[in-house]
mmCIF file of C-alpha atoms in Angstrom:
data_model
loop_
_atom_site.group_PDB
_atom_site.id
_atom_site.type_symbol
_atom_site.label_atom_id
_atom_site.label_comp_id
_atom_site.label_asym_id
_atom_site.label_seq_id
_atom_site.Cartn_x
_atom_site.Cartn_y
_atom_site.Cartn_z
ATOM 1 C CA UNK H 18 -87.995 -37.121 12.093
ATOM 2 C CA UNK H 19 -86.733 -40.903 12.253
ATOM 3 C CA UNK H 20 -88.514 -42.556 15.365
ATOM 4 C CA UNK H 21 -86.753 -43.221 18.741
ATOM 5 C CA UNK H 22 -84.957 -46.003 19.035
ATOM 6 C CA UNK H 23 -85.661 -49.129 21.182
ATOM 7 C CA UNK H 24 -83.728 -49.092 24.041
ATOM 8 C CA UNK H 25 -82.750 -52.780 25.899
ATOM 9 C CA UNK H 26 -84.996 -52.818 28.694
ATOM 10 C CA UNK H 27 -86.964 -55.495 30.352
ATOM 11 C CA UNK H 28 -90.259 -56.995 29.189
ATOM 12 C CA UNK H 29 -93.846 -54.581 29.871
ATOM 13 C CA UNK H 30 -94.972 -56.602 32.458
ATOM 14 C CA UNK H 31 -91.681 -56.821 34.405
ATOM 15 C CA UNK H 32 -91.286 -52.960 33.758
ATOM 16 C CA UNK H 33 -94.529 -52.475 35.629
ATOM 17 C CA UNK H 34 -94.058 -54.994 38.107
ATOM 18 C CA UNK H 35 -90.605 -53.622 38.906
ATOM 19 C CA UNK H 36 -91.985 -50.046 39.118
ATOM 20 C CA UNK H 37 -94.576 -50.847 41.515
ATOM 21 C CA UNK H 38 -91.967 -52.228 44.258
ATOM 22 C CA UNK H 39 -89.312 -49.620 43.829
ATOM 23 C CA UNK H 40 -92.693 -47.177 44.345
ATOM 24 C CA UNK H 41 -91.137 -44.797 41.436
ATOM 25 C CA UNK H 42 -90.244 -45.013 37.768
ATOM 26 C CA UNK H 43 -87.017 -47.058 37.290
ATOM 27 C CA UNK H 44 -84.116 -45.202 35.512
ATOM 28 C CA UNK H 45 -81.649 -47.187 33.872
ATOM 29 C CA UNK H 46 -78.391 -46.711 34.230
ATOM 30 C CA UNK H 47 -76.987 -47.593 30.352
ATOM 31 C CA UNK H 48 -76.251 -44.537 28.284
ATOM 32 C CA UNK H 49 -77.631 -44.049 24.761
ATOM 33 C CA UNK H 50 -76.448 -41.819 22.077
ATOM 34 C CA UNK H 51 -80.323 -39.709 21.825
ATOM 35 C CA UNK H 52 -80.374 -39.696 26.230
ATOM 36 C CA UNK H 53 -77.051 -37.973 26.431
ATOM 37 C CA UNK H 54 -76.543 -34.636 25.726
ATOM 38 C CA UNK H 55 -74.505 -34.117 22.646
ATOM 39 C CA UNK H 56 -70.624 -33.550 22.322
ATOM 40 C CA UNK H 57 -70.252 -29.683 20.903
ATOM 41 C CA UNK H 58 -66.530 -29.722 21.473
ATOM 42 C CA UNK H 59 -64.641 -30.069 17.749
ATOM 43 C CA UNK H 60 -61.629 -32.363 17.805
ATOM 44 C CA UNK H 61 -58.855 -31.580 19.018
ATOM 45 C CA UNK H 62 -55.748 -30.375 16.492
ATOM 46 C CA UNK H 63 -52.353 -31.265 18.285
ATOM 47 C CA UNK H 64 -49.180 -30.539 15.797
ATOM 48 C CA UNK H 65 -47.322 -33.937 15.002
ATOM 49 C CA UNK H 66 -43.662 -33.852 16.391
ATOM 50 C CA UNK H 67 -40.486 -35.476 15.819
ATOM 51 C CA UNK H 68 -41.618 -39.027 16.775
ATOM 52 C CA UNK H 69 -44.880 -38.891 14.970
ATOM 53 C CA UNK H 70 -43.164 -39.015 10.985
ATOM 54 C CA UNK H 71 -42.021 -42.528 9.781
ATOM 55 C CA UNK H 72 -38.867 -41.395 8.151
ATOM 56 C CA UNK H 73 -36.291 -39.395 9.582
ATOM 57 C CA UNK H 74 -37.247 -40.577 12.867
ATOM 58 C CA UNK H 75 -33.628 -41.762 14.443
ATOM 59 C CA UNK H 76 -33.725 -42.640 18.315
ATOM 60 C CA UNK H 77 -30.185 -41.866 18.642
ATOM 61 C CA UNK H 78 -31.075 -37.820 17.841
ATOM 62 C CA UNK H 79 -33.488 -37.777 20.823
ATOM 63 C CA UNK H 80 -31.870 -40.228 23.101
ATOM 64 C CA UNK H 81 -30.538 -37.918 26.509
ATOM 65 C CA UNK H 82 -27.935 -40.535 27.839
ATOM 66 C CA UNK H 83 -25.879 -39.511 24.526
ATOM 67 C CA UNK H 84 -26.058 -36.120 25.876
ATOM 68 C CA UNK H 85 -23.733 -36.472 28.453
ATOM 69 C CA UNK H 86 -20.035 -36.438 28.207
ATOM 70 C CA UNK H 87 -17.203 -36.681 30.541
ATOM 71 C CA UNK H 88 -17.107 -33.860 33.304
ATOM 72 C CA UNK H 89 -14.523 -31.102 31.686
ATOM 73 C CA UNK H 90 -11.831 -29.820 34.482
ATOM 74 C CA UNK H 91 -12.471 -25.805 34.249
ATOM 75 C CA UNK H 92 -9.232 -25.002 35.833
ATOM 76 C CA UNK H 93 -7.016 -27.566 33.604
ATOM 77 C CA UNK H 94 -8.995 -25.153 30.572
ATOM 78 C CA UNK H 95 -8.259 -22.232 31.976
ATOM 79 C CA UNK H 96 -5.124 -22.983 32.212
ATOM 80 C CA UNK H 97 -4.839 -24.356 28.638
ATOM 81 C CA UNK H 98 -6.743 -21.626 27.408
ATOM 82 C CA UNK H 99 -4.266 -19.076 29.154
ATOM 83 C CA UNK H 100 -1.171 -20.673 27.343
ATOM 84 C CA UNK H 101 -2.530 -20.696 24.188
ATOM 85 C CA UNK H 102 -3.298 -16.623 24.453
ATOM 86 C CA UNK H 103 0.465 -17.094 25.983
ATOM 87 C CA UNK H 104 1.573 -19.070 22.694
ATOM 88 C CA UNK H 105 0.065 -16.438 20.265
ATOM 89 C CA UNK H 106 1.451 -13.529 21.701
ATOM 90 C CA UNK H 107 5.523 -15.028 21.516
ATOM 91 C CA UNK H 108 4.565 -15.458 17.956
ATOM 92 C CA UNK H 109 3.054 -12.311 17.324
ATOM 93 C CA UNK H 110 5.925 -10.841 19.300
ATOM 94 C CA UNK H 111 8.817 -13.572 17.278
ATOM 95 C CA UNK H 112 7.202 -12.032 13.988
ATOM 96 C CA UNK H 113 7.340 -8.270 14.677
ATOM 97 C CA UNK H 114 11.462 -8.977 15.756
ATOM 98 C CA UNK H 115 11.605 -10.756 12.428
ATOM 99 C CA UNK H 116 10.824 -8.322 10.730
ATOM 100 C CA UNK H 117 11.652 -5.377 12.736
ATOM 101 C CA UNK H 118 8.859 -3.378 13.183
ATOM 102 C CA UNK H 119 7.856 -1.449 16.501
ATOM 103 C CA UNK H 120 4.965 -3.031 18.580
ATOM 104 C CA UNK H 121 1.767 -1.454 17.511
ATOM 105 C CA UNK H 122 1.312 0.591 20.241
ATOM 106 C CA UNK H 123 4.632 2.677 20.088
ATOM 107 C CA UNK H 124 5.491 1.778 23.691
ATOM 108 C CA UNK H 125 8.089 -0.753 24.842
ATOM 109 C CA UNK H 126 7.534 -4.557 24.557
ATOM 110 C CA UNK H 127 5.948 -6.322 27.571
ATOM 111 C CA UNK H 128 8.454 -8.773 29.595
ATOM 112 C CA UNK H 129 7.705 -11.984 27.757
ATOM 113 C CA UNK H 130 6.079 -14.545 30.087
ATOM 114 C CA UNK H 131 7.581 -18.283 30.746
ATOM 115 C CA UNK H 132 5.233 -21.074 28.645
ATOM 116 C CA UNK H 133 4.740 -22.485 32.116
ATOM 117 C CA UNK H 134 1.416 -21.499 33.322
ATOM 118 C CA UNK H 135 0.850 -21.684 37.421
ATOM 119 C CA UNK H 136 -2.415 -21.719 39.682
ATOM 120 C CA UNK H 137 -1.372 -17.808 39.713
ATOM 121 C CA UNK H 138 -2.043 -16.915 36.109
ATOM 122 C CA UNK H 139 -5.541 -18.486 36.556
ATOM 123 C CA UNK H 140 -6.411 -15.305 37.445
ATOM 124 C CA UNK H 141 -9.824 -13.672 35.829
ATOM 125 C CA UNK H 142 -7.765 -10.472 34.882
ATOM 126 C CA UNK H 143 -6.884 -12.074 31.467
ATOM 127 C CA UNK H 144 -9.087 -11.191 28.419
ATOM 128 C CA UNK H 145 -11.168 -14.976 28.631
ATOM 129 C CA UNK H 146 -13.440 -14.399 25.867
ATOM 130 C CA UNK H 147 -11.096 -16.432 23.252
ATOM 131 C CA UNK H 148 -12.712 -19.076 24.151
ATOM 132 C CA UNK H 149 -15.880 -19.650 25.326
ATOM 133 C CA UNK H 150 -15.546 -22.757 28.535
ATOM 134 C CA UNK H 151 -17.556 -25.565 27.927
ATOM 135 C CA UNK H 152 -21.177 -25.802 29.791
ATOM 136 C CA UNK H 153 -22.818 -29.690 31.266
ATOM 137 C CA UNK H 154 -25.227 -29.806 28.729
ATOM 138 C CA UNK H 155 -28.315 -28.941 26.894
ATOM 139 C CA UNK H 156 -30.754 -26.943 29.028
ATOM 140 C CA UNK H 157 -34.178 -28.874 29.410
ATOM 141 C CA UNK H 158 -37.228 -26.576 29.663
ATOM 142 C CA UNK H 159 -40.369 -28.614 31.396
ATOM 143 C CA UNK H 160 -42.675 -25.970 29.429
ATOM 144 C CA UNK H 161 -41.934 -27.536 26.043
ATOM 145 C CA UNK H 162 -39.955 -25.678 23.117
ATOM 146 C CA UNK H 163 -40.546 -21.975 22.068
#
């Protein structure tokens, strides 16, 4: 077993003389590697993320102010969305008269509607799943990915 260490103290004398007027053994207060207990706990192993790699590591991909975009008027797409569904029925409906087939359904041909959509065919009766309405943004989660 190597021998203890020396640790930085004061001279013998002064050690003795100091101990006699504090009327107890002094303890210093400096830390040494063989007076504190040892550290048991391994290192820690935390996975390296996007910023840690040198290459591939663009600031513009991670950068939230390029996130946002312009606020989207959900009425005004509604409304676009609505004439569009308009727009592809008068074709289908132009293409079946072309060529003279029956609608599909063997019933008689709904009234056409005008191109011109109002506040009243904003309705939520329509079939809205043509097109899915935008959303603000990315959804942050404080808990980290999973």
């Amino acid at each position: 077993m190597p021998p203890k260490p020396k640790h930085r103290d004061v001279a013998g004398f002064l050690s003795r003389v100091r101990n006699f007027f504090l009327g107890r053994t002094h303890k210093t207060a400096l830390r040494f590697a063989d007076t504190v207990s040892p550290r048991t706990q391994p290192p820690p192993d935390i996975p390296k993320g996007p910023a840690q790699s040198l290459f591939s590591n663009y600031y513009y991909t991670r950068d939230p102010r390029r996130l946002v975009k312009p606020s989207v008027d959900l009425v005004q797409e509604h409304k676009q969305m609505l004439a569009a569904k308009l727009k592809a029925e008068e074709a289908a409906k132009a293409a079946q008269a072309k060529s003279g087939d029956a609608p599909k359904d063997g019933g008689p041909a709904p009234p056409a509607k005008s191109s011109d959509t109002d506040a009243e065919d904003c309705d939520q009766t329509e079939d809205s799943r043509a097109k899915k309405l935008p959303t603000p943004g990315k959804v942050h989660s404080w808990e980290g990915p999973r």
